[in-house]
Each structure stands twice: as C-alpha cells, then as structure tokens.
C-alpha cells in the first residue's frame, strides 16, 4: 500500500518537473533561473520544514526513534563511502560520479515524501539522515570534489539547515512551541519543498540535450549504482540487520531511512562541483536523469522492503 502511495506521489512530482521543463523549452525560463529557486529552497523552504518537524512531544519513543535513525544513517554512509571508493577504483569513476553514487537528494525529497506517504508526525525521523548527510557534504564530499583533505567545520555549523536542526532540537527538548501565525507560515513554506525541487530538476532538464546526455559514457553505470545497487544494498541491510526490533515502530523508521537513500543523486553535488572545480554540468545531468528514473525504482525498492 505504501509503495502505491509513494508511486502516486513521485508521479505527481514528475509531472511538476515536466511542467517546468516545458517553460524552458518554450523560452520562458532559462536554466540559470534555477539558481534563485535553489537559494530559496536551501535557505528558506527547507529550514522551515525542519523546524516544523521538531514541533512534537519529546517522548521516549521519539528519542529512541531518532537515535535509531541516526545510527542507521551513519552505518549506511560508512558502507556507501567504502563502496564508492571501491567502485571508483574498479570502474574508474571520477569524483563527481563517486559523490553522485554515495549521496542522495534526501534533503529536497524525503520530507515531502514522508509527509505524503506516512504523515507529518514521521518527518522528525528524516532529520537524523539529513543531519548526517550535511556533515558529510562539507567534509568527505567537499574534500573529494576539491581534491583537498581539509574539513570546513565552519561551513557545517553555519549551514542554514544545520542551524535549523540545532534550533529544532532545542525546541523539541524544552517543549517550546511556535505561536500559531509563525507555525502556519512555516508550514506554508515547508509545503513547497517537494515541488520546488522538481521545478529545479525540470529547468535543468529543459536545458539538457540528448546529445549531451549521450556524451557522458559513465552515466549508465552511475545511474544503475545510484538508483538500483545502492538502494538494494541499503534495503537488505535494513531489512535483515535486526535494527527494526530495537525500538517501537522500528520498521517504519528504517523505511524512512530507506526512502532517503533511494532518492536521486544529491543536488548539492551539482553546486559543490561548480564551486570547487568539478564538472558541474555532468553532475546536473546525473541529477536530472536519476530524478526522472526514480519514479520507477523507488516504489519497487519500497515494495521489496515490505514483502
């Protein structure tokens, strides 16, 4: 049942992507226009939905669930980083390809998907995965793309999403609640996270030609690794590791982790590749292709997890 609901939600997001792509094809928008929406998504919409997700009662069940989600996210990323390094040597992947395989677009897609499929009360458990990824974005990913070993701790803790997570944790532990007008404003902003992410993908897709896609010979391997191999490995680990038995509702909490892992390649790879000397255009092609094909792969992965 969840896989059917997920398929419908992803299909609706895919339609949004096609709508925005058509605006580029008809010369109404340019690919550079996606930067404004990306900034709004990163610095306004997503922090709002993070803050709202922490407006729940800090019960023992919530504490245990967040710890389980964080532990599972750390273990999965350790496995994926090791797998990515191995595949980089075997398949001769470059830094952009390796990072696109390891890191998913959970920051933009997981919260709207969890809200639609499971309900808003489950969104808090997705924050654990997002927090782990944010740290790795500015450590492992940045050093890989820039070719430097230094970790940018300032960038980690001054990131708008990480600040929102830290504020959210304080509100969660203290039991403080936003006034109704603030709460309504945050929910309104958070409600556009999913559509905004797909609008960006559509704009990028509209500026991508088939000739450009075909020119990247490693693209098929990256897409298969990102959408099939990585989710399958994660699904098998989460399903048979026994972690789901450690806390109440553990199976559903780990389903959220699986959803976060099975999303397309991270849009952060695109921006970081552009900033730190990588092939940003190739990263955007990987992002767009995986965003398109995930409409087929994600429901299947969830179905396999549930049977």
PDB file of C-alpha atoms in Angstrom:
ATOM      1  CA  UNK A   1       0.000   0.000   0.000  1.00  0.00           C
ATOM      2  CA  UNK A   2       2.809   2.398   0.901  1.00  0.00           C
ATOM      3  CA  UNK A   3       4.615   1.669  -2.369  1.00  0.00           C
ATOM      4  CA  UNK A   4       1.426   2.544  -4.301  1.00  0.00           C
ATOM      5  CA  UNK A   5       1.014   5.834  -2.419  1.00  0.00           C
ATOM      6  CA  UNK A   6       4.703   6.557  -2.989  1.00  0.00           C
ATOM      7  CA  UNK A   7       4.371   5.870  -6.715  1.00  0.00           C
ATOM      8  CA  UNK A   8       1.454   8.306  -6.960  1.00  0.00           C
ATOM      9  CA  UNK A   9       3.357  10.994  -5.056  1.00  0.00           C
ATOM     10  CA  UNK A  10       6.505  10.598  -7.169  1.00  0.00           C
ATOM     11  CA  UNK A  11       4.386  10.663 -10.336  1.00  0.00           C
ATOM     12  CA  UNK A  12       2.811  13.963  -9.273  1.00  0.00           C
ATOM     13  CA  UNK A  13       6.270  15.407  -8.612  1.00  0.00           C
ATOM     14  CA  UNK A  14       7.415  14.111 -12.001  1.00  0.00           C
ATOM     15  CA  UNK A  15       4.521  15.959 -13.662  1.00  0.00           C
ATOM     16  CA  UNK A  16       5.651  19.155 -11.923  1.00  0.00           C
ATOM     17  CA  UNK A  17       9.126  18.571 -13.338  1.00  0.00           C
ATOM     18  CA  UNK A  18       7.691  18.237 -16.860  1.00  0.00           C
ATOM     19  CA  UNK A  19       5.741  21.487 -16.404  1.00  0.00           C
ATOM     20  CA  UNK A  20       8.853  23.462 -15.508  1.00  0.00           C
ATOM     21  CA  UNK A  21      10.831  21.767 -18.300  1.00  0.00           C
ATOM     22  CA  UNK A  22       8.248  22.998 -20.822  1.00  0.00           C
ATOM     23  CA  UNK A  23       8.834  26.592 -19.699  1.00  0.00           C
ATOM     24  CA  UNK A  24      12.488  26.243 -20.693  1.00  0.00           C
ATOM     25  CA  UNK A  25      11.642  24.578 -23.987  1.00  0.00           C
ATOM     26  CA  UNK A  26       9.284  27.467 -24.838  1.00  0.00           C
ATOM     27  CA  UNK A  27      11.994  30.017 -23.931  1.00  0.00           C
ATOM     28  CA  UNK A  28      10.028  31.429 -20.980  1.00  0.00           C
ATOM     29  CA  UNK A  29      12.745  30.398 -18.481  1.00  0.00           C
ATOM     30  CA  UNK A  30      16.487  29.840 -18.772  1.00  0.00           C
ATOM     31  CA  UNK A  31      18.492  27.200 -16.945  1.00  0.00           C
ATOM     32  CA  UNK A  32      20.200  29.946 -14.938  1.00  0.00           C
ATOM     33  CA  UNK A  33      16.798  30.833 -13.422  1.00  0.00           C
ATOM     34  CA  UNK A  34      17.019  27.658 -11.323  1.00  0.00           C
ATOM     35  CA  UNK A  35      19.627  29.340  -9.106  1.00  0.00           C
ATOM     36  CA  UNK A  36      17.067  31.666  -7.497  1.00  0.00           C
ATOM     37  CA  UNK A  37      14.725  28.776  -6.677  1.00  0.00           C
ATOM     38  CA  UNK A  38      17.695  26.756  -5.379  1.00  0.00           C
ATOM     39  CA  UNK A  39      18.608  29.547  -2.975  1.00  0.00           C
ATOM     40  CA  UNK A  40      15.016  29.825  -1.740  1.00  0.00           C
ATOM     41  CA  UNK A  41      14.870  26.061  -1.290  1.00  0.00           C
ATOM     42  CA  UNK A  42      18.151  25.865   0.605  1.00  0.00           C
ATOM     43  CA  UNK A  43      17.882  28.937   2.801  1.00  0.00           C
ATOM     44  CA  UNK A  44      14.127  29.347   3.329  1.00  0.00           C
ATOM     45  CA  UNK A  45      11.808  26.466   2.435  1.00  0.00           C
ATOM     46  CA  UNK A  46      13.854  23.557   3.778  1.00  0.00           C
ATOM     47  CA  UNK A  47      14.841  25.164   7.134  1.00  0.00           C
ATOM     48  CA  UNK A  48      11.138  25.928   7.685  1.00  0.00           C
ATOM     49  CA  UNK A  49      10.083  22.322   7.253  1.00  0.00           C
ATOM     50  CA  UNK A  50      12.910  21.158   9.536  1.00  0.00           C
ATOM     51  CA  UNK A  51      11.742  23.493  12.299  1.00  0.00           C
ATOM     52  CA  UNK A  52       8.161  22.297  11.961  1.00  0.00           C
ATOM     53  CA  UNK A  53       9.229  18.645  12.103  1.00  0.00           C
ATOM     54  CA  UNK A  54      10.617  19.167  15.619  1.00  0.00           C
ATOM     55  CA  UNK A  55       7.327  20.552  16.950  1.00  0.00           C
ATOM     56  CA  UNK A  56       6.333  17.247  18.544  1.00  0.00           C
ATOM     57  CA  UNK A  57       6.328  15.833  22.067  1.00  0.00           C
ATOM     58  CA  UNK A  58       9.775  14.544  23.088  1.00  0.00           C
ATOM     59  CA  UNK A  59       8.584  11.165  24.294  1.00  0.00           C
ATOM     60  CA  UNK A  60      10.876   8.188  24.991  1.00  0.00           C
ATOM     61  CA  UNK A  61       9.637   6.637  21.727  1.00  0.00           C
ATOM     62  CA  UNK A  62      10.715   9.740  19.775  1.00  0.00           C
ATOM     63  CA  UNK A  63      14.121   9.731  21.479  1.00  0.00           C
ATOM     64  CA  UNK A  64      14.697   6.067  20.654  1.00  0.00           C
ATOM     65  CA  UNK A  65      13.478   6.537  17.091  1.00  0.00           C
ATOM     66  CA  UNK A  66      15.826   9.458  16.447  1.00  0.00           C
ATOM     67  CA  UNK A  67      18.770   7.507  17.866  1.00  0.00           C
ATOM     68  CA  UNK A  68      17.910   4.542  15.639  1.00  0.00           C
ATOM     69  CA  UNK A  69      17.602   6.796  12.578  1.00  0.00           C
ATOM     70  CA  UNK A  70      20.937   8.469  13.299  1.00  0.00           C
ATOM     71  CA  UNK A  71      22.735   5.161  13.925  1.00  0.00           C
ATOM     72  CA  UNK A  72      21.311   3.642  10.727  1.00  0.00           C
ATOM     73  CA  UNK A  73      22.270   6.746   8.702  1.00  0.00           C
ATOM     74  CA  UNK A  74      25.862   6.655   9.974  1.00  0.00           C
ATOM     75  CA  UNK A  75      26.283   2.926   9.251  1.00  0.00           C
ATOM     76  CA  UNK A  76      24.772   3.258   5.776  1.00  0.00           C
ATOM     77  CA  UNK A  77      27.033   6.171   4.852  1.00  0.00           C
ATOM     78  CA  UNK A  78      30.108   4.308   6.079  1.00  0.00           C
ATOM     79  CA  UNK A  79      29.109   1.391   3.834  1.00  0.00           C
ATOM     80  CA  UNK A  80      28.392   3.676   0.867  1.00  0.00           C
ATOM     81  CA  UNK A  81      31.629   5.643   1.193  1.00  0.00           C
ATOM     82  CA  UNK A  82      33.578   2.360   1.250  1.00  0.00           C
ATOM     83  CA  UNK A  83      31.556   1.086  -1.727  1.00  0.00           C
ATOM     84  CA  UNK A  84      32.061   4.368  -3.595  1.00  0.00           C
ATOM     85  CA  UNK A  85      35.816   4.257  -3.075  1.00  0.00           C
ATOM     86  CA  UNK A  86      35.935   0.653  -4.269  1.00  0.00           C
ATOM     87  CA  UNK A  87      33.806   1.385  -7.334  1.00  0.00           C
ATOM     88  CA  UNK A  88      35.930   4.446  -8.116  1.00  0.00           C
ATOM     89  CA  UNK A  89      38.936   2.180  -8.489  1.00  0.00           C
ATOM     90  CA  UNK A  90      37.175  -0.688 -10.279  1.00  0.00           C
ATOM     91  CA  UNK A  91      35.014   1.371 -12.656  1.00  0.00           C
ATOM     92  CA  UNK A  92      37.405   4.352 -12.816  1.00  0.00           C
ATOM     93  CA  UNK A  93      34.751   6.783 -11.591  1.00  0.00           C
ATOM     94  CA  UNK A  94      35.715  10.418 -11.223  1.00  0.00           C
ATOM     95  CA  UNK A  95      34.936  12.458  -8.087  1.00  0.00           C
ATOM     96  CA  UNK A  96      31.590  13.742  -9.427  1.00  0.00           C
ATOM     97  CA  UNK A  97      30.447  10.230 -10.321  1.00  0.00           C
ATOM     98  CA  UNK A  98      31.550   8.790  -6.977  1.00  0.00           C
ATOM     99  CA  UNK A  99      29.809  11.506  -4.944  1.00  0.00           C
ATOM    100  CA  UNK A 100      26.657  11.171  -7.054  1.00  0.00           C
ATOM    101  CA  UNK A 101      26.561   7.460  -6.228  1.00  0.00           C
ATOM    102  CA  UNK A 102      27.132   7.931  -2.489  1.00  0.00           C
ATOM    103  CA  UNK A 103      24.946  10.954  -1.727  1.00  0.00           C
ATOM    104  CA  UNK A 104      21.204  11.103  -2.303  1.00  0.00           C
ATOM    105  CA  UNK A 105      18.854  14.038  -2.731  1.00  0.00           C
ATOM    106  CA  UNK A 106      17.186  13.313   0.614  1.00  0.00           C
ATOM    107  CA  UNK A 107      17.312  16.947   1.700  1.00  0.00           C
ATOM    108  CA  UNK A 108      14.871  18.019  -1.012  1.00  0.00           C
ATOM    109  CA  UNK A 109      12.648  14.961  -1.445  1.00  0.00           C
ATOM    110  CA  UNK A 110      12.491  12.889   1.730  1.00  0.00           C
ATOM    111  CA  UNK A 111      10.391  15.313   3.805  1.00  0.00           C
ATOM    112  CA  UNK A 112       7.571  15.809   1.258  1.00  0.00           C
ATOM    113  CA  UNK A 113       7.568  12.076   0.514  1.00  0.00           C
ATOM    114  CA  UNK A 114       7.401  11.101   4.195  1.00  0.00           C
ATOM    115  CA  UNK A 115       4.662  13.687   4.806  1.00  0.00           C
ATOM    116  CA  UNK A 116       2.544  12.317   1.967  1.00  0.00           C
ATOM    117  CA  UNK A 117       3.196   8.612   2.472  1.00  0.00           C
ATOM    118  CA  UNK A 118       3.385   8.275   6.269  1.00  0.00           C
ATOM    119  CA  UNK A 119       2.135  11.578   7.689  1.00  0.00           C
ATOM    120  CA  UNK A 120       3.755  14.735   9.150  1.00  0.00           C
ATOM    121  CA  UNK A 121       4.334  13.133  12.562  1.00  0.00           C
ATOM    122  CA  UNK A 122       7.014  10.910  10.997  1.00  0.00           C
ATOM    123  CA  UNK A 123       9.027  13.732   9.407  1.00  0.00           C
ATOM    124  CA  UNK A 124      11.169  14.201  12.527  1.00  0.00           C
ATOM    125  CA  UNK A 125      12.883  10.869  11.899  1.00  0.00           C
ATOM    126  CA  UNK A 126      14.096  12.041   8.494  1.00  0.00           C
ATOM    127  CA  UNK A 127      16.061  14.849  10.185  1.00  0.00           C
ATOM    128  CA  UNK A 128      18.560  12.297  11.513  1.00  0.00           C
ATOM    129  CA  UNK A 129      19.519  11.228   7.990  1.00  0.00           C
ATOM    130  CA  UNK A 130      19.633  14.819   6.751  1.00  0.00           C
ATOM    131  CA  UNK A 131      21.911  15.895   9.634  1.00  0.00           C
ATOM    132  CA  UNK A 132      24.377  13.074   8.944  1.00  0.00           C
ATOM    133  CA  UNK A 133      24.470  13.967   5.257  1.00  0.00           C
ATOM    134  CA  UNK A 134      25.016  17.665   5.941  1.00  0.00           C
ATOM    135  CA  UNK A 135      28.141  16.876   7.945  1.00  0.00           C
ATOM    136  CA  UNK A 136      29.467  14.599   5.200  1.00  0.00           C
ATOM    137  CA  UNK A 137      28.637  17.124   2.468  1.00  0.00           C
ATOM    138  CA  UNK A 138      31.124  19.596   3.952  1.00  0.00           C
ATOM    139  CA  UNK A 139      33.752  17.020   4.871  1.00  0.00           C
ATOM    140  CA  UNK A 140      34.011  13.956   2.631  1.00  0.00           C
ATOM    141  CA  UNK A 141      32.178  15.354  -0.411  1.00  0.00           C
ATOM    142  CA  UNK A 142      33.931  18.705  -0.420  1.00  0.00           C
ATOM    143  CA  UNK A 143      37.385  17.182   0.035  1.00  0.00           C
ATOM    144  CA  UNK A 144      36.678  14.664  -2.761  1.00  0.00           C
ATOM    145  CA  UNK A 145      35.483  17.276  -5.263  1.00  0.00           C
ATOM    146  CA  UNK A 146      38.076  19.911  -4.348  1.00  0.00           C
ATOM    147  CA  UNK A 147      40.939  17.434  -4.012  1.00  0.00           C
ATOM    148  CA  UNK A 148      41.864  18.721  -0.548  1.00  0.00           C
ATOM    149  CA  UNK A 149      41.839  16.928   2.821  1.00  0.00           C
ATOM    150  CA  UNK A 150      40.676  19.874   4.952  1.00  0.00           C
ATOM    151  CA  UNK A 151      37.272  19.830   6.643  1.00  0.00           C
ATOM    152  CA  UNK A 152      35.221  23.022   6.634  1.00  0.00           C
ATOM    153  CA  UNK A 153      33.701  22.874  10.125  1.00  0.00           C
ATOM    154  CA  UNK A 154      32.553  26.483   9.863  1.00  0.00           C
ATOM    155  CA  UNK A 155      30.508  25.636   6.772  1.00  0.00           C
ATOM    156  CA  UNK A 156      28.939  22.694   8.622  1.00  0.00           C
ATOM    157  CA  UNK A 157      27.723  24.626  11.637  1.00  0.00           C
ATOM    158  CA  UNK A 158      26.773  27.816   9.778  1.00  0.00           C
ATOM    159  CA  UNK A 159      24.708  25.922   7.216  1.00  0.00           C
ATOM    160  CA  UNK A 160      21.081  27.112   7.344  1.00  0.00           C
ATOM    161  CA  UNK A 161      19.745  23.572   7.515  1.00  0.00           C
ATOM    162  CA  UNK A 162      22.101  22.547  10.312  1.00  0.00           C
ATOM    163  CA  UNK A 163      21.189  25.690  12.264  1.00  0.00           C
ATOM    164  CA  UNK A 164      17.515  24.801  11.807  1.00  0.00           C
ATOM    165  CA  UNK A 165      18.193  21.274  13.108  1.00  0.00           C
ATOM    166  CA  UNK A 166      20.017  22.602  16.195  1.00  0.00           C
ATOM    167  CA  UNK A 167      17.239  25.114  16.928  1.00  0.00           C
ATOM    168  CA  UNK A 168      14.675  22.370  16.354  1.00  0.00           C
ATOM    169  CA  UNK A 169      16.400  20.079  18.856  1.00  0.00           C
ATOM    170  CA  UNK A 170      16.351  22.836  21.497  1.00  0.00           C
ATOM    171  CA  UNK A 171      12.635  23.402  20.881  1.00  0.00           C
ATOM    172  CA  UNK A 172      11.997  19.661  20.998  1.00  0.00           C
ATOM    173  CA  UNK A 173      13.801  19.109  24.305  1.00  0.00           C
ATOM    174  CA  UNK A 174      12.366  22.217  26.001  1.00  0.00           C
ATOM    175  CA  UNK A 175       8.849  21.643  24.707  1.00  0.00           C
ATOM    176  CA  UNK A 176       8.584  25.189  23.337  1.00  0.00           C
ATOM    177  CA  UNK A 177       6.048  25.755  20.558  1.00  0.00           C
ATOM    178  CA  UNK A 178       5.762  28.413  17.877  1.00  0.00           C
ATOM    179  CA  UNK A 179       2.791  30.825  18.037  1.00  0.00           C
ATOM    180  CA  UNK A 180       0.006  29.902  15.604  1.00  0.00           C
ATOM    181  CA  UNK A 181       0.844  32.587  12.966  1.00  0.00           C
ATOM    182  CA  UNK A 182       4.512  31.534  12.923  1.00  0.00           C
ATOM    183  CA  UNK A 183       3.554  27.869  12.821  1.00  0.00           C
ATOM    184  CA  UNK A 184       1.198  28.452   9.877  1.00  0.00           C
ATOM    185  CA  UNK A 185       3.843  30.444   7.985  1.00  0.00           C
ATOM    186  CA  UNK A 186       6.476  27.724   8.485  1.00  0.00           C
ATOM    187  CA  UNK A 187       4.075  25.006   7.339  1.00  0.00           C
ATOM    188  CA  UNK A 188       3.150  27.020   4.248  1.00  0.00           C
ATOM    189  CA  UNK A 189       6.818  27.436   3.324  1.00  0.00           C
ATOM    190  CA  UNK A 190       7.601  23.793   4.060  1.00  0.00           C
ATOM    191  CA  UNK A 191       4.786  22.644   1.812  1.00  0.00           C
ATOM    192  CA  UNK A 192       6.613  23.785  -1.332  1.00  0.00           C
ATOM    193  CA  UNK A 193       9.850  21.856  -0.732  1.00  0.00           C
ATOM    194  CA  UNK A 194       8.983  18.912  -2.992  1.00  0.00           C
ATOM    195  CA  UNK A 195       7.531  20.941  -5.876  1.00  0.00           C
ATOM    196  CA  UNK A 196      10.442  23.396  -5.728  1.00  0.00           C
ATOM    197  CA  UNK A 197      12.993  20.591  -6.017  1.00  0.00           C
ATOM    198  CA  UNK A 198      11.228  19.163  -9.058  1.00  0.00           C
ATOM    199  CA  UNK A 199      10.870  22.608 -10.649  1.00  0.00           C
ATOM    200  CA  UNK A 200      14.664  22.950 -10.409  1.00  0.00           C
ATOM    201  CA  UNK A 201      15.160  19.492 -11.924  1.00  0.00           C
ATOM    202  CA  UNK A 202      12.743  20.350 -14.747  1.00  0.00           C
ATOM    203  CA  UNK A 203      14.537  23.593 -15.550  1.00  0.00           C
ATOM    204  CA  UNK A 204      17.866  21.758 -15.702  1.00  0.00           C
ATOM    205  CA  UNK A 205      16.320  19.001 -17.806  1.00  0.00           C
ATOM    206  CA  UNK A 206      14.904  21.591 -20.201  1.00  0.00           C
ATOM    207  CA  UNK A 207      18.416  22.855 -20.879  1.00  0.00           C
ATOM    208  CA  UNK A 208      19.875  19.389 -21.420  1.00  0.00           C
ATOM    209  CA  UNK A 209      20.097  17.930 -24.929  1.00  0.00           C
ATOM    210  CA  UNK A 210      20.097  14.234 -25.784  1.00  0.00           C
ATOM    211  CA  UNK A 211      23.495  14.661 -27.431  1.00  0.00           C
ATOM    212  CA  UNK A 212      24.907  15.996 -24.177  1.00  0.00           C
ATOM    213  CA  UNK A 213      23.482  13.073 -22.221  1.00  0.00           C
ATOM    214  CA  UNK A 214      24.961  10.541 -24.658  1.00  0.00           C
ATOM    215  CA  UNK A 215      28.387  12.174 -24.432  1.00  0.00           C
ATOM    216  CA  UNK A 216      28.853  11.017 -20.826  1.00  0.00           C
ATOM    217  CA  UNK A 217      29.925   7.387 -21.195  1.00  0.00           C
ATOM    218  CA  UNK A 218      29.935   6.655 -17.468  1.00  0.00           C
ATOM    219  CA  UNK A 219      26.371   7.889 -16.951  1.00  0.00           C
ATOM    220  CA  UNK A 220      24.613   4.468 -17.235  1.00  0.00           C
ATOM    221  CA  UNK A 221      26.877   2.936 -14.579  1.00  0.00           C
ATOM    222  CA  UNK A 222      26.322   5.874 -12.220  1.00  0.00           C
ATOM    223  CA  UNK A 223      22.539   5.745 -12.680  1.00  0.00           C
ATOM    224  CA  UNK A 224      22.389   1.987 -12.021  1.00  0.00           C
ATOM    225  CA  UNK A 225      24.594   2.318  -8.945  1.00  0.00           C
ATOM    226  CA  UNK A 226      22.618   5.289  -7.557  1.00  0.00           C
ATOM    227  CA  UNK A 227      19.082   4.011  -8.197  1.00  0.00           C
ATOM    228  CA  UNK A 228      19.444   0.223  -8.048  1.00  0.00           C
ATOM    229  CA  UNK A 229      22.606  -1.087  -6.384  1.00  0.00           C
ATOM    230  CA  UNK A 230      22.805   1.406  -3.501  1.00  0.00           C
ATOM    231  CA  UNK A 231      19.086   1.141  -2.588  1.00  0.00           C
ATOM    232  CA  UNK A 232      19.191  -2.670  -2.812  1.00  0.00           C
ATOM    233  CA  UNK A 233      22.211  -2.892  -0.502  1.00  0.00           C
ATOM    234  CA  UNK A 234      20.537  -0.483   1.920  1.00  0.00           C
ATOM    235  CA  UNK A 235      17.238  -2.365   1.760  1.00  0.00           C
ATOM    236  CA  UNK A 236      18.871  -5.716   2.509  1.00  0.00           C
ATOM    237  CA  UNK A 237      20.853  -4.261   5.406  1.00  0.00           C
ATOM    238  CA  UNK A 238      17.853  -2.530   6.990  1.00  0.00           C
ATOM    239  CA  UNK A 239      15.551  -5.492   6.462  1.00  0.00           C
ATOM    240  CA  UNK A 240      17.799  -8.253   7.799  1.00  0.00           C
ATOM    241  CA  UNK A 241      20.091  -6.492  10.293  1.00  0.00           C
ATOM    242  CA  UNK A 242      17.587  -6.748  13.130  1.00  0.00           C
ATOM    243  CA  UNK A 243      17.758  -2.998  13.830  1.00  0.00           C
ATOM    244  CA  UNK A 244      13.987  -2.686  13.385  1.00  0.00           C
ATOM    245  CA  UNK A 245      13.451  -4.761  16.516  1.00  0.00           C
ATOM    246  CA  UNK A 246      15.370  -2.362  18.769  1.00  0.00           C
ATOM    247  CA  UNK A 247      12.660   0.306  19.129  1.00  0.00           C
ATOM    248  CA  UNK A 248       8.883   0.606  18.709  1.00  0.00           C
ATOM    249  CA  UNK A 249       7.897   1.293  15.088  1.00  0.00           C
ATOM    250  CA  UNK A 250      11.470   0.494  14.093  1.00  0.00           C
ATOM    251  CA  UNK A 251      10.420  -0.932  10.723  1.00  0.00           C
ATOM    252  CA  UNK A 252       8.693   2.322   9.734  1.00  0.00           C
ATOM    253  CA  UNK A 253      11.573   4.479  10.984  1.00  0.00           C
ATOM    254  CA  UNK A 254      14.012   2.437   8.902  1.00  0.00           C
ATOM    255  CA  UNK A 255      11.643   2.720   5.926  1.00  0.00           C
ATOM    256  CA  UNK A 256      12.218   6.486   6.148  1.00  0.00           C
ATOM    257  CA  UNK A 257      15.972   5.835   6.063  1.00  0.00           C
ATOM    258  CA  UNK A 258      15.490   3.626   3.009  1.00  0.00           C
ATOM    259  CA  UNK A 259      13.451   6.320   1.260  1.00  0.00           C
ATOM    260  CA  UNK A 260      16.185   8.857   1.971  1.00  0.00           C
ATOM    261  CA  UNK A 261      18.825   6.561   0.484  1.00  0.00           C
ATOM    262  CA  UNK A 262      16.801   5.639  -2.615  1.00  0.00           C
ATOM    263  CA  UNK A 263      16.243   9.210  -3.825  1.00  0.00           C
ATOM    264  CA  UNK A 264      18.150  10.623  -6.862  1.00  0.00           C
ATOM    265  CA  UNK A 265      21.682  11.977  -6.667  1.00  0.00           C
ATOM    266  CA  UNK A 266      22.152  14.998  -4.410  1.00  0.00           C
ATOM    267  CA  UNK A 267      21.715  18.433  -5.957  1.00  0.00           C
ATOM    268  CA  UNK A 268      24.490  19.506  -3.566  1.00  0.00           C
ATOM    269  CA  UNK A 269      26.930  17.599  -5.796  1.00  0.00           C
ATOM    270  CA  UNK A 270      25.993  19.974  -8.625  1.00  0.00           C
ATOM    271  CA  UNK A 271      26.601  23.149  -6.624  1.00  0.00           C
ATOM    272  CA  UNK A 272      29.790  21.885  -4.960  1.00  0.00           C
ATOM    273  CA  UNK A 273      31.222  20.593  -8.229  1.00  0.00           C
ATOM    274  CA  UNK A 274      30.633  24.041  -9.717  1.00  0.00           C
ATOM    275  CA  UNK A 275      32.183  25.811  -6.737  1.00  0.00           C
ATOM    276  CA  UNK A 276      35.222  23.593  -6.246  1.00  0.00           C
ATOM    277  CA  UNK A 277      36.409  22.823  -9.750  1.00  0.00           C
ATOM    278  CA  UNK A 278      34.425  19.714 -10.637  1.00  0.00           C
ATOM    279  CA  UNK A 279      32.261  19.085 -13.690  1.00  0.00           C
ATOM    280  CA  UNK A 280      29.055  20.814 -12.592  1.00  0.00           C
ATOM    281  CA  UNK A 281      27.359  20.222 -15.948  1.00  0.00           C
ATOM    282  CA  UNK A 282      27.918  16.462 -15.717  1.00  0.00           C
ATOM    283  CA  UNK A 283      26.677  16.479 -12.106  1.00  0.00           C
ATOM    284  CA  UNK A 284      23.476  18.236 -13.224  1.00  0.00           C
ATOM    285  CA  UNK A 285      22.917  15.639 -15.967  1.00  0.00           C
ATOM    286  CA  UNK A 286      23.274  12.821 -13.413  1.00  0.00           C
ATOM    287  CA  UNK A 287      20.866  14.626 -11.103  1.00  0.00           C
ATOM    288  CA  UNK A 288      18.249  15.136 -13.800  1.00  0.00           C
ATOM    289  CA  UNK A 289      18.436  11.577 -15.173  1.00  0.00           C
ATOM    290  CA  UNK A 290      18.230   9.974 -11.727  1.00  0.00           C
ATOM    291  CA  UNK A 291      15.380  12.329 -10.746  1.00  0.00           C
ATOM    292  CA  UNK A 292      13.470  11.158 -13.819  1.00  0.00           C
ATOM    293  CA  UNK A 293      14.066   7.418 -13.385  1.00  0.00           C
ATOM    294  CA  UNK A 294      13.491   7.302  -9.624  1.00  0.00           C
ATOM    295  CA  UNK A 295       9.764   7.384 -10.383  1.00  0.00           C
ATOM    296  CA  UNK A 296      10.232   3.745 -11.424  1.00  0.00           C
ATOM    297  CA  UNK A 297      12.847   2.490  -8.966  1.00  0.00           C
ATOM    298  CA  UNK A 298      11.742   3.909  -5.599  1.00  0.00           C
ATOM    299  CA  UNK A 299       8.310   2.214  -5.418  1.00  0.00           C
ATOM    300  CA  UNK A 300       9.906  -1.128  -6.348  1.00  0.00           C
ATOM    301  CA  UNK A 301      12.566  -0.802  -3.623  1.00  0.00           C
ATOM    302  CA  UNK A 302       9.904   0.046  -1.013  1.00  0.00           C
ATOM    303  CA  UNK A 303       7.784  -2.911  -2.167  1.00  0.00           C
ATOM    304  CA  UNK A 304      10.754  -5.265  -1.771  1.00  0.00           C
ATOM    305  CA  UNK A 305      11.354  -3.908   1.739  1.00  0.00           C
ATOM    306  CA  UNK A 306       7.753  -4.542   2.745  1.00  0.00           C
ATOM    307  CA  UNK A 307       7.214  -8.058   1.391  1.00  0.00           C
TER     308      UNK A 307
END
